[in-house]
Coordinates of C-alpha atoms in Angstrom, one line a residue:
Chain A
M14 CA 12.5 -30.7 -13.6
A15 CA 14.9 -33.6 -14.0
A16 CA 13.4 -36.9 -14.9
G17 CA 15.0 -38.8 -12.0
E18 CA 13.6 -36.4 -9.5
A19 CA 10.1 -36.8 -10.9
Q20 CA 10.3 -40.6 -10.5
Q21 CA 11.1 -40.4 -6.8
Q22 CA 8.1 -38.2 -6.1
P23 CA 4.8 -39.7 -4.9
E24 CA 2.3 -40.2 -7.6
H25 CA 0.1 -37.2 -6.8
L26 CA 3.1 -34.9 -7.1
Q27 CA 4.2 -36.5 -10.4
R28 CA 0.8 -35.6 -11.8
R29 CA 0.9 -32.2 -10.2
W30 CA 1.4 -30.1 -13.3
H31 CA -0.7 -32.4 -15.6
Y32 CA -3.4 -29.9 -16.3
I33 CA -1.2 -26.8 -16.4
R34 CA 0.9 -28.7 -19.0
K35 CA -2.2 -29.1 -21.1
L36 CA -2.5 -25.3 -21.2
L37 CA 1.1 -24.5 -21.8
E38 CA 2.4 -27.3 -24.0
R39 CA -0.2 -27.3 -26.8
P40 CA -2.3 -24.7 -28.5
G41 CA -6.0 -24.6 -27.9
P42 CA -9.1 -22.9 -29.4
F43 CA -8.8 -20.1 -26.8
S44 CA -5.1 -19.5 -26.8
H45 CA -3.6 -16.4 -28.1
P46 CA -2.7 -16.4 -31.9
D47 CA 0.9 -15.6 -31.1
F48 CA 1.2 -18.2 -28.4
E49 CA 4.1 -20.6 -28.8
P50 CA 3.5 -23.7 -26.7
S51 CA 6.6 -25.0 -25.0
A52 CA 7.8 -26.8 -21.9
E53 CA 9.9 -23.9 -21.0
I54 CA 6.9 -21.9 -19.9
L55 CA 6.2 -24.2 -17.1
D56 CA 9.8 -24.0 -16.1
F57 CA 9.5 -20.2 -16.1
I58 CA 6.5 -20.3 -13.7
L59 CA 8.1 -22.9 -11.4
N60 CA 11.6 -21.5 -11.3
S61 CA 12.0 -18.0 -12.6
C62 CA 8.8 -15.9 -12.4
K63 CA 8.9 -13.6 -9.4
I64 CA 5.6 -12.2 -8.1
L65 CA 4.9 -9.6 -5.5
V66 CA 1.6 -9.8 -3.7
V67 CA 0.7 -6.6 -2.0
G68 CA -1.6 -7.0 1.0
A69 CA -2.0 -10.2 3.1
G70 CA -5.6 -9.6 4.1
G71 CA -8.9 -10.9 2.6
L72 CA -7.7 -10.7 -1.0
G73 CA -4.0 -11.4 -0.1
C74 CA -4.7 -14.7 1.5
E75 CA -6.7 -15.9 -1.4
L76 CA -4.1 -14.6 -3.9
L77 CA -1.2 -16.2 -2.2
K78 CA -3.0 -19.6 -2.0
D79 CA -4.2 -19.4 -5.7
L80 CA -0.8 -18.4 -7.0
A81 CA 1.1 -21.0 -5.0
L82 CA -1.2 -23.8 -6.1
M83 CA -0.8 -22.7 -9.7
G84 CA 2.9 -23.4 -9.4
F85 CA 4.4 -20.0 -8.7
K86 CA 7.1 -20.5 -6.1
K87 CA 9.0 -17.2 -5.9
I88 CA 6.3 -15.1 -4.3
H89 CA 6.9 -12.2 -2.0
I90 CA 4.1 -10.7 0.1
V91 CA 4.0 -7.3 1.8
D92 CA 1.7 -6.2 4.6
M93 CA 2.2 -3.9 7.5
D94 CA -0.8 -5.2 9.5
T95 CA -1.1 -7.7 12.3
I96 CA -3.9 -10.2 12.7
E97 CA -7.1 -9.4 14.5
L98 CA -9.9 -11.6 15.7
S99 CA -12.3 -10.2 13.2
N100 CA -10.1 -11.3 10.3
L101 CA -10.4 -15.0 11.0
N102 CA -13.7 -15.6 9.2
R103 CA -12.2 -15.0 5.8
Q104 CA -8.4 -14.7 6.1
F105 CA -8.2 -18.5 6.2
L106 CA -4.4 -18.7 6.5
F107 CA -4.6 -17.4 10.1
R108 CA -5.7 -19.2 13.3
K109 CA -6.7 -17.9 16.7
N110 CA -3.2 -18.3 18.0
D111 CA -1.9 -16.0 15.3
I112 CA -3.7 -12.9 16.6
G113 CA -1.3 -10.1 17.1
S114 CA 1.3 -11.6 14.7
S115 CA 2.3 -10.2 11.3
K116 CA -0.1 -11.1 8.5
A117 CA 2.6 -11.4 5.9
K118 CA 4.7 -13.7 8.0
C119 CA 1.8 -16.0 9.1
A120 CA 0.5 -16.3 5.6
V121 CA 3.9 -17.2 4.2
E122 CA 4.6 -19.8 6.9
F123 CA 1.3 -21.4 6.3
V124 CA 1.6 -21.6 2.5
N125 CA 5.2 -22.7 2.5
K126 CA 4.4 -25.6 4.9
R127 CA 1.2 -26.6 3.1
I128 CA 2.4 -26.3 -0.6
P129 CA 5.4 -28.4 -1.5
G130 CA 8.2 -26.4 -3.2
C131 CA 6.7 -23.0 -2.4
E132 CA 9.3 -20.4 -1.3
A133 CA 7.3 -17.4 -0.4
I134 CA 9.0 -14.6 1.5
A135 CA 7.2 -12.1 3.9
H136 CA 7.8 -8.4 4.3
H137 CA 6.2 -7.0 7.4
C138 CA 6.3 -3.3 6.7
P139 CA 4.6 -0.5 4.8
I140 CA 5.0 -0.6 1.0
Q141 CA 6.6 2.8 1.2
D142 CA 9.6 1.3 3.2
L143 CA 10.7 -0.8 0.2
D144 CA 12.7 0.9 -2.5
E145 CA 12.9 0.9 -6.3
G146 CA 15.5 -1.9 -6.3
F147 CA 13.1 -4.1 -4.4
Y148 CA 10.1 -3.5 -6.7
R149 CA 12.2 -3.8 -9.9
Q150 CA 13.1 -7.5 -9.2
F151 CA 9.5 -8.6 -9.9
H152 CA 7.9 -9.8 -13.1
I153 CA 4.4 -9.1 -11.9
V154 CA 2.8 -7.3 -9.1
V155 CA -0.7 -8.2 -7.8
C156 CA -2.4 -6.1 -5.3
G157 CA -5.3 -6.7 -2.9
L158 CA -5.4 -3.4 -0.9
D159 CA -8.1 -1.5 0.8
S160 CA -6.5 1.9 0.5
I161 CA -6.5 4.3 -2.4
V162 CA -3.4 6.1 -1.1
A163 CA -1.4 2.8 -1.1
R164 CA -2.6 1.9 -4.6
R165 CA -1.6 5.3 -5.9
W166 CA 1.8 5.0 -4.3
L167 CA 2.4 1.6 -5.8
N168 CA 1.1 2.8 -9.2
G169 CA 3.5 5.7 -9.0
M170 CA 6.4 3.4 -8.1
L171 CA 5.8 1.1 -11.1
M172 CA 5.5 4.1 -13.4
S173 CA 8.8 5.4 -12.1
L174 CA 10.5 2.2 -13.1
L175 CA 9.6 2.6 -16.8
Q176 CA 12.4 3.3 -19.2
Y177 CA 11.9 5.2 -22.4
N178 CA 14.1 4.9 -25.5
D179 CA 15.6 8.1 -26.9
D180 CA 12.8 8.3 -29.5
G181 CA 10.3 8.5 -26.7
S182 CA 9.0 4.9 -27.2
L183 CA 8.6 2.7 -24.2
D184 CA 11.2 0.0 -23.4
Q185 CA 8.8 -2.9 -22.9
S186 CA 11.2 -4.9 -20.8
S187 CA 10.9 -2.2 -18.1
V188 CA 7.1 -2.8 -17.8
I189 CA 6.0 -4.6 -14.7
P190 CA 2.3 -5.5 -15.1
L191 CA 0.1 -4.6 -12.1
I192 CA -3.0 -6.8 -11.5
D193 CA -5.3 -4.9 -9.1
G194 CA -8.2 -6.4 -7.2
G195 CA -10.6 -4.6 -4.8
T196 CA -13.7 -5.6 -2.9
E197 CA -16.4 -3.8 -0.9
G198 CA -19.1 -6.0 0.5
F199 CA -20.8 -7.8 -2.4
K200 CA -19.0 -5.7 -5.0
G201 CA -15.6 -6.1 -6.5
N202 CA -13.3 -5.3 -9.4
A203 CA -10.3 -6.8 -11.0
R204 CA -8.1 -5.0 -13.6
V205 CA -4.9 -5.4 -15.5
I206 CA -2.6 -2.5 -15.8
L207 CA 0.4 -2.5 -18.1
P208 CA 2.3 0.6 -16.9
G209 CA 2.8 3.0 -19.7
M210 CA 0.6 1.0 -22.1
S211 CA -2.9 0.8 -20.6
A212 CA -5.0 2.9 -18.2
C213 CA -3.4 3.2 -14.7
I214 CA -4.8 3.8 -11.3
E215 CA -4.3 7.6 -11.7
C216 CA -6.0 7.6 -15.2
T217 CA -9.2 6.3 -13.6
L218 CA -9.1 7.9 -10.2
D219 CA -12.6 9.3 -10.7
L220 CA -13.9 5.7 -10.6
Y221 CA -13.4 5.4 -6.9
P222 CA -16.5 6.4 -5.0
P223 CA -15.9 9.5 -2.8
Q224 CA -15.6 8.9 0.9
K225 CA -19.0 9.1 2.6
T226 CA -19.1 12.4 4.5
F227 CA -21.8 14.3 6.2
P228 CA -22.2 18.0 6.1
L229 CA -20.5 19.4 9.2
C230 CA -23.5 21.6 10.1
T231 CA -25.8 18.5 10.0
I232 CA -23.6 16.7 12.3
A233 CA -23.3 19.7 14.6
N234 CA -26.9 20.8 14.8
T235 CA -29.5 18.6 13.1
P236 CA -28.3 14.9 13.5
R237 CA -30.8 12.4 12.1
L238 CA -28.8 9.2 11.9
P239 CA -26.8 7.3 14.5
E240 CA -23.8 7.8 12.2
H241 CA -24.2 11.6 12.6
C242 CA -23.8 11.3 16.4
I243 CA -20.7 9.2 16.1
E244 CA -19.2 11.5 13.5
Y245 CA -19.9 14.4 15.8
V246 CA -17.9 12.9 18.6
K247 CA -15.1 11.9 16.2
V248 CA -14.8 15.3 14.3
I249 CA -15.7 17.8 17.0
Q250 CA -16.0 16.5 20.5
W251 CA -12.7 14.6 20.5
S252 CA -10.5 17.6 19.8
K253 CA -12.6 19.7 22.2
E254 CA -12.2 17.4 25.2
N255 CA -9.0 15.5 24.3
P256 CA -9.8 12.7 26.8
W257 CA -6.3 11.3 26.5
G258 CA -4.5 14.7 26.3
P259 CA -4.0 16.8 23.1
E260 CA -1.1 14.6 21.9
T261 CA -3.3 11.5 21.5
S262 CA -5.4 11.3 18.4
L263 CA -8.4 9.1 18.0
D264 CA -7.5 5.5 17.2
G265 CA -10.2 3.2 16.0
D266 CA -8.2 0.2 17.0
D267 CA -8.0 1.2 20.6
P268 CA -11.0 -0.3 22.5
Q269 CA -10.8 2.4 25.2
H270 CA -11.1 5.1 22.5
V271 CA -14.0 3.4 20.9
A272 CA -15.7 3.0 24.2
W273 CA -15.3 6.7 25.0
V274 CA -16.7 7.7 21.6
L275 CA -19.6 5.2 22.0
E276 CA -20.5 6.7 25.4
K277 CA -20.5 10.3 24.1
A278 CA -22.3 9.4 20.9
Q279 CA -25.0 7.6 22.9
E280 CA -25.5 10.7 25.1
R281 CA -25.9 12.7 22.0
A282 CA -28.2 10.3 20.3
M283 CA -30.4 10.2 23.4
K284 CA -30.7 14.0 23.4
H285 CA -31.9 14.0 19.8
G286 CA -34.1 10.9 20.1
I287 CA -32.0 8.8 17.8
A288 CA -31.7 5.0 18.2
G289 CA -29.1 2.6 17.0
V290 CA -25.7 3.8 18.3
N291 CA -23.9 0.6 19.3
Y292 CA -20.3 -0.6 19.6
R293 CA -20.1 -2.2 16.2
L294 CA -21.5 0.9 14.4
T295 CA -19.2 3.1 16.3
Q296 CA -16.2 1.1 15.3
G297 CA -17.5 0.9 11.8
V298 CA -17.8 4.6 11.5
L299 CA -14.5 5.3 13.1
K300 CA -12.6 2.9 10.9
N301 CA -14.8 3.2 7.8
I302 CA -15.5 -0.5 8.0
I303 CA -17.5 -2.1 5.2
P304 CA -18.4 -5.7 6.1
A305 CA -16.2 -8.0 4.0
V306 CA -17.7 -11.0 2.2
A307 CA -15.5 -14.0 1.9
S308 CA -16.9 -15.2 -1.4
T309 CA -16.5 -11.8 -3.1
N310 CA -12.8 -11.9 -2.1
A311 CA -12.5 -15.5 -3.4
S312 CA -14.0 -14.5 -6.8
I313 CA -12.0 -11.4 -7.3
A314 CA -8.7 -13.1 -6.2
A315 CA -9.4 -16.0 -8.6
C316 CA -9.8 -13.5 -11.5
C317 CA -6.6 -11.7 -10.5
A318 CA -4.7 -15.0 -10.2
T319 CA -6.0 -16.1 -13.6
E320 CA -4.8 -12.8 -15.1
V321 CA -1.4 -13.3 -13.5
F322 CA -1.2 -16.7 -15.1
K323 CA -2.1 -15.2 -18.5
V324 CA 0.5 -12.4 -18.3
A325 CA 3.2 -14.8 -17.1
T326 CA 2.6 -17.4 -19.8
S327 CA 1.1 -15.4 -22.7
C328 CA -1.1 -18.4 -23.4
C329 CA -4.2 -16.3 -23.6
A330 CA -5.0 -12.6 -24.0
N331 CA -5.6 -10.7 -20.8
M332 CA -8.9 -9.2 -19.9
N333 CA -9.3 -5.8 -21.5
N334 CA -8.9 -4.4 -18.9
Y335 CA -11.3 -3.6 -16.1
M336 CA -13.8 -6.2 -14.7
V337 CA -16.6 -5.3 -12.4
L338 CA -18.5 -7.8 -10.3
N339 CA -21.7 -6.8 -8.5
M340 CA -23.5 -9.4 -6.4
T341 CA -25.8 -7.1 -4.5
E342 CA -28.8 -8.1 -6.6
G343 CA -28.3 -11.3 -8.5
V344 CA -24.8 -11.7 -10.0
Y345 CA -23.8 -9.2 -12.5
S346 CA -20.4 -8.8 -14.2
Y347 CA -19.0 -7.0 -17.2
T348 CA -15.6 -6.0 -18.5
F349 CA -14.8 -2.8 -20.2
N350 CA -11.8 -1.1 -21.6
A351 CA -10.8 1.7 -19.2
E352 CA -9.0 4.2 -21.4
R353 CA -5.7 5.9 -20.8
R354 CA -5.7 9.6 -20.1
T355 CA -3.3 11.2 -22.5
D356 CA -2.5 13.8 -19.9
C357 CA -2.3 11.3 -17.0
I358 CA -0.2 12.7 -14.2
A359 CA 1.4 9.3 -13.6
C360 CA 1.6 7.3 -16.8
S361 CA 1.9 9.7 -19.7
N362 CA 5.5 10.0 -20.5
S363 CA 5.5 13.8 -20.1
T364 CA 9.2 13.9 -19.3
K365 CA 10.8 16.4 -21.6
I366 CA 14.4 17.1 -22.2
L367 CA 15.9 20.6 -21.7
E368 CA 19.4 21.1 -23.0
V369 CA 21.3 23.4 -20.7
E370 CA 24.8 24.6 -20.3
P371 CA 26.4 23.2 -17.2
Q372 CA 27.2 26.7 -16.0
A373 CA 23.7 28.0 -16.6
T374 CA 21.9 29.8 -13.7
L375 CA 18.3 29.1 -12.7
Q376 CA 17.4 32.4 -14.3
A377 CA 18.8 31.1 -17.6
I378 CA 16.7 28.0 -17.3
L379 CA 13.6 30.0 -16.5
D380 CA 14.3 32.2 -19.6
Q381 CA 14.7 29.1 -21.7
L382 CA 11.4 27.7 -20.5
R383 CA 9.8 31.0 -21.5
D384 CA 11.5 31.4 -24.9
D385 CA 12.1 27.9 -26.2
Q386 CA 9.6 27.0 -28.9
Q387 CA 9.1 23.6 -27.3
F388 CA 7.8 25.2 -24.0
M389 CA 6.7 28.9 -24.5
M390 CA 5.7 29.1 -20.8
K391 CA 4.3 32.2 -19.1
S392 CA 5.4 32.1 -15.5
P393 CA 6.8 28.7 -14.6
G394 CA 7.0 27.5 -11.0
I395 CA 9.9 25.1 -10.5
T396 CA 10.5 22.5 -7.9
T397 CA 12.7 19.4 -7.6
I398 CA 13.5 16.6 -5.3
I399 CA 17.0 16.5 -3.8
N400 CA 18.1 13.6 -1.6
G401 CA 14.5 12.5 -1.3
R402 CA 13.2 16.0 -0.1
N403 CA 11.1 18.4 -2.0
K404 CA 12.7 21.7 -2.8
T405 CA 11.1 24.7 -4.2
L406 CA 13.5 26.4 -6.7
Y407 CA 11.4 29.3 -7.8
M408 CA 7.8 30.3 -7.8
S409 CA 6.7 33.8 -8.6
S410 CA 2.9 33.4 -8.0
I411 CA 3.3 33.3 -4.2
K412 CA 4.8 36.3 -2.6
S413 CA 6.3 34.6 0.5
I414 CA 7.9 31.9 -1.6
E415 CA 9.1 34.2 -4.3
E416 CA 10.9 36.3 -1.8
R417 CA 12.7 33.4 -0.3
T418 CA 13.5 31.7 -3.6
R419 CA 14.6 34.8 -5.5
D420 CA 18.2 34.3 -4.6
N421 CA 18.1 30.9 -6.4
L422 CA 17.8 32.6 -9.7
K423 CA 21.4 33.8 -9.6
K424 CA 22.7 30.4 -8.6
K425 CA 24.2 27.9 -10.9
M426 CA 22.9 24.4 -11.2
K427 CA 25.5 22.7 -9.2
E428 CA 24.9 25.2 -6.3
L429 CA 21.3 24.2 -6.3
G430 CA 22.0 20.5 -6.2
L431 CA 21.1 19.9 -9.8
F432 CA 23.1 17.6 -12.0
N433 CA 23.2 16.2 -15.6
G434 CA 20.1 14.1 -15.8
A435 CA 18.3 15.7 -12.8
E436 CA 14.6 16.2 -13.1
I437 CA 12.8 19.4 -12.4
L438 CA 9.1 19.7 -12.0
V439 CA 7.6 22.7 -13.8
A440 CA 4.1 24.0 -13.4
D441 CA 2.7 26.6 -15.7
I442 CA -0.7 27.7 -17.0
T443 CA 0.2 26.6 -20.5
T444 CA 0.2 22.9 -19.5
P445 CA -2.7 20.9 -17.9
N446 CA -0.3 19.2 -15.5
T447 CA 3.0 19.8 -13.8
V448 CA 5.6 18.6 -16.3
T449 CA 8.8 16.7 -15.5
I450 CA 11.8 18.1 -17.3
K451 CA 15.1 16.3 -17.5
L452 CA 18.1 18.5 -17.6
K453 CA 20.7 17.5 -20.2
F454 CA 24.0 19.2 -20.0
I455 CA 25.5 20.2 -23.3
E456 CA 29.2 20.5 -23.8
N457 CA 30.8 22.5 -26.4
L458 CA 33.0 19.9 -28.0
Q459 CA 35.2 22.2 -30.1
D460 CA 36.8 24.2 -27.4
V461 CA 36.1 22.5 -24.2
D462 CA 36.5 24.9 -21.4
M463 CA 38.3 22.7 -18.8
S464 CA 38.0 25.2 -16.0
H465 CA 34.8 23.7 -14.6
Y466 CA 36.4 20.3 -14.5
I467 CA 38.9 21.6 -12.0
E468 CA 37.5 21.6 -8.6
Chain B
M16 CA -0.4 -7.7 -25.6
I17 CA 2.8 -7.8 -23.8
K18 CA 4.8 -11.0 -24.2
L19 CA 6.2 -11.0 -20.7
F20 CA 7.6 -14.6 -20.9
S21 CA 9.8 -13.9 -23.9
L22 CA 10.7 -10.4 -22.7
K23 CA 11.7 -11.5 -19.3
Q24 CA 13.6 -14.7 -19.9
Q25 CA 16.8 -12.8 -20.2
K26 CA 16.2 -10.2 -17.5
K27 CA 15.6 -9.8 -13.8
D28 CA 19.1 -11.0 -13.0
E29 CA 20.2 -7.5 -12.2
E30 CA 18.1 -7.6 -9.1
G31 CA 18.3 -4.5 -7.0
S32 CA 20.9 -2.9 -9.2
A33 CA 20.3 0.8 -9.5
R34 CA 20.1 2.0 -13.1
P35 CA 21.8 5.2 -14.0
G36 CA 19.6 8.2 -13.6
G37 CA 17.0 6.2 -11.7
S38 CA 18.2 7.4 -8.4
Q39 CA 16.3 10.6 -8.1
K40 CA 13.1 10.1 -6.2
K41 CA 9.9 10.8 -8.1
A42 CA 7.4 13.3 -7.0
S43 CA 4.0 12.0 -5.7
A44 CA 0.9 12.7 -7.6
A45 CA -0.3 14.9 -4.8
Q46 CA 2.9 16.9 -4.9
L47 CA 2.6 17.4 -8.7
R48 CA -0.9 18.6 -8.4
I49 CA -0.4 21.0 -5.5
T50 CA 2.5 22.6 -7.3
K51 CA 0.2 23.2 -10.2
D52 CA -2.6 24.6 -7.9
L53 CA -0.2 26.9 -6.1
N54 CA 1.6 28.2 -9.2
E55 CA -1.8 29.2 -10.6
L56 CA -3.1 30.6 -7.3
N57 CA -4.9 33.8 -8.1
L58 CA -5.7 35.4 -4.8
P59 CA -8.3 38.1 -4.3
K60 CA -6.7 41.3 -2.9
T61 CA -8.1 40.5 0.6
C62 CA -6.2 37.2 0.8
N63 CA -2.6 36.2 1.3
T64 CA -0.6 33.0 1.9
E65 CA 2.3 32.2 4.2
F66 CA 4.6 29.2 3.8
P67 CA 6.5 28.5 7.0
D68 CA 8.8 26.3 4.9
P69 CA 8.9 27.2 1.2
D70 CA 10.1 23.7 0.3
D71 CA 6.9 22.2 1.9
L72 CA 4.0 23.1 -0.4
L73 CA 1.7 20.8 1.5
N74 CA 1.3 22.9 4.6
F75 CA 0.6 26.5 4.6
K76 CA -1.6 29.3 5.9
L77 CA -4.1 31.5 4.3
I78 CA -4.9 34.9 5.7
I79 CA -8.1 36.6 4.9
C80 CA -8.7 40.3 5.6
P81 CA -12.2 41.1 4.5
D82 CA -12.7 44.6 3.2
E83 CA -16.5 44.6 3.4
G84 CA -19.3 43.0 5.3
F85 CA -19.6 42.1 9.0
Y86 CA -16.0 41.1 9.3
R87 CA -14.4 44.1 7.6
G88 CA -11.1 45.0 9.2
G89 CA -10.5 41.6 10.8
R90 CA -7.6 39.3 10.1
F91 CA -8.4 35.6 9.9
V92 CA -5.8 32.8 9.6
F93 CA -6.6 29.4 8.2
S94 CA -4.3 26.4 8.2
F95 CA -4.2 24.1 5.1
K96 CA -2.9 20.6 5.3
V97 CA -2.8 18.8 2.0
G98 CA -2.7 15.0 2.4
P99 CA -1.1 12.3 0.2
N100 CA -4.5 11.5 -1.3
Y101 CA -5.0 15.0 -2.7
P102 CA -6.9 15.7 -4.9
H103 CA -9.0 12.6 -4.3
E104 CA -9.6 14.0 -0.8
P105 CA -9.8 17.7 0.0
P106 CA -7.1 19.5 2.1
K107 CA -7.8 19.8 5.8
V108 CA -8.6 23.4 6.6
K109 CA -9.0 24.9 10.1
C110 CA -9.5 28.4 11.2
E111 CA -6.8 29.4 13.7
T112 CA -8.3 32.7 14.6
A113 CA -11.2 32.6 17.1
V114 CA -14.1 34.1 15.3
Y115 CA -17.8 34.7 16.1
H116 CA -19.3 33.2 13.0
P117 CA -22.3 31.0 12.2
N118 CA -20.3 28.6 10.0
I119 CA -17.1 28.4 12.1
D120 CA -17.0 26.9 15.5
L121 CA -14.8 27.8 18.4
E122 CA -12.4 24.9 17.7
G123 CA -11.8 26.3 14.2
N124 CA -13.9 23.8 12.3
V125 CA -15.3 25.3 9.1
C126 CA -18.6 24.3 7.6
L127 CA -18.0 24.8 3.9
N128 CA -19.6 22.3 1.6
I129 CA -16.6 21.9 -0.7
L130 CA -14.3 21.1 2.2
R131 CA -16.3 17.9 2.9
E132 CA -19.3 16.5 1.1
D133 CA -19.1 18.5 -2.1
W134 CA -15.4 18.2 -2.7
K135 CA -14.4 17.1 -6.2
P136 CA -10.9 16.5 -7.6
V137 CA -11.5 19.2 -10.2
L138 CA -11.7 21.8 -7.5
T139 CA -8.4 23.5 -6.5
V140 CA -6.9 25.5 -3.6
N141 CA -8.3 28.6 -5.4
S142 CA -11.9 27.3 -5.1
I143 CA -11.4 26.9 -1.4
V144 CA -10.0 30.3 -1.0
Y145 CA -13.0 31.8 -2.7
G146 CA -15.3 29.7 -0.7
L147 CA -13.8 30.8 2.6
Q148 CA -13.8 34.5 1.5
Y149 CA -17.5 34.1 0.6
L150 CA -18.2 32.8 4.2
F151 CA -17.1 36.2 5.5
L152 CA -19.1 38.2 3.1
E153 CA -22.3 36.1 3.4
P154 CA -22.4 34.1 6.6
N155 CA -25.0 31.4 6.1
P156 CA -27.3 30.9 9.1
E157 CA -29.1 28.0 7.4
D158 CA -26.1 25.7 7.9
P159 CA -24.9 26.7 11.3
L160 CA -21.9 25.4 13.2
N161 CA -22.1 28.0 15.9
K162 CA -25.8 27.8 16.5
E163 CA -26.0 30.9 18.8
A164 CA -24.3 33.1 16.2
A165 CA -26.6 31.7 13.5
D166 CA -29.8 32.2 15.5
E167 CA -28.7 35.7 16.4
L168 CA -28.0 36.6 12.7
Q169 CA -31.5 35.5 11.8
S170 CA -33.3 37.1 14.7
N171 CA -31.4 40.3 15.4
R172 CA -28.9 41.4 12.8
R173 CA -27.9 44.5 14.7
L174 CA -27.0 42.5 17.8
F175 CA -25.1 40.0 15.7
E176 CA -23.1 42.8 14.1
Q177 CA -22.2 44.2 17.5
H178 CA -21.1 40.8 18.8
V179 CA -18.9 40.3 15.7
Q180 CA -17.3 43.7 16.4
R181 CA -16.8 42.9 20.0
A182 CA -15.2 39.6 19.3
M183 CA -12.9 41.1 16.7
R184 CA -11.8 43.8 19.1
G185 CA -11.1 41.2 21.7
G186 CA -13.6 40.3 24.5
Y187 CA -16.4 38.1 25.6
V188 CA -19.5 37.1 23.6
G189 CA -21.6 35.1 26.0
S190 CA -19.2 32.9 27.8
S191 CA -16.6 32.6 25.0
Y192 CA -13.5 34.8 24.9
F193 CA -12.2 36.0 21.6
E194 CA -8.7 37.3 21.0
R195 CA -8.4 40.6 19.2
C196 CA -8.0 40.0 15.5
L197 CA -8.3 43.5 14.0
K198 CA -5.6 44.5 11.6

């Protein structure tokens, strides 16, 4: 910041970065041994560091506020949802008038107005609508999501941005750290993921509790709980009666649908002498709602924001790497080192190189995968992605697919849409996961056959 | 630790610029896993699969033609829908053939523990195939979805067998009509 500018500012703004300066411009007993204090770091936070906040709900509102007050200005926030009445008790950037508007937009408007200098930008869309180029622009991604699917997608996206050097080592400048927070009632967790370097979402997928489901036969014949009655209407009765026609699927956000389910569930509960089916429970079961606790969100978001600050400034080592908070009985917390899976489907750099002649047929590639010392596969199934669509190139294990992909074996790579650097996905019993193999065209430099350059 | 600050000072100017080779879309984790499952599918001789679109490995049909038990000679079609959260969540499986069976209702819902409460990500499509095949060999009246069929199997095996036969040949059992599904 220019000195002249600072003098014109009111006193409270002049002293605005006083405390953060103390952390960044001098070493301290807790700072990282490699930390080099400098004034540039504050400048980086204020003017360069770009952060993406994913989700503008309970955690997202907290995160946006925390980060903006810390000094981060270039913050983008994505959320596809709109504001509902039931959000207002904890999603404090929204007011009653905002009901029905975009969460991301309202949050950004509020924060930009309230916090001087903040230049947050909203994206009201699903995360899947934004592409690689969008995600690549950020230094750090923080997420406060309630969906495992969305987390896995985001994780996969950040992994796909990693670049590896020719010797297989990771190019660290392609790493975009992911700070992930999650809460459920009085429980929460925060974690730091360095894609390609530490355990990712997919490495620790087993840690997510399975969705609570009831055996179908219990729901159908021996219901004992009010939830059983609601599940019955949701799973069985809806598709049987199709009250809004077969095209309309059950929507937990549609009050008419909820009312219909409630009525049917109450009838069923009555028949089986079960009490406790009400509107709230019905909505809860339909939408899998777990009551959100504002203070859990605040705690977890604070941890995440602190980790963002640490990653951005290197002033202090990050948590290693998974923090659990449980406030159901007393307040309990611990941090452990979630380990990477060496065979992780998302973050292990399993991409292998296969050198092929540009004129090779799929059959030739298949033979190479079987015979090459590096692979020695038994009966590889090969798929790829062309123009964003999955394409099965060959799979011998399934008769109907084999018959329809057999002709591909005779085709050359170009005919199949493959190119130099294209990736094929190969599954085989000899490997624990599907392997990604990058095709590298080899040219015979001595006597280059020009014929295939001529179209 | 990663020294983001020093690493990133220089970078991030090439916003949105596509890098060479980075243009091909990556396969989702669910896609990678189902490819693996299917490539290793080891079907019993009574089972077969059909893929309406060979490029879409997430939606397919399984056909079971039991060669013993009550349902011998029948042909039963199941639809599999593998969601984006596979294998964290099981595939959605429905029986498309009307069948008189204690564990399958007339809407095609199937009561098989590994399809719901006992699903684990280590299980595969193959585990479900074997589970479904087992339902035809050993219908389980303890966990009924079609309660009449279950009660009948317990109280009068002969009658149950006759009703299964009638349903497979095509006809009414009670007030429900069953399409013929004999091979």
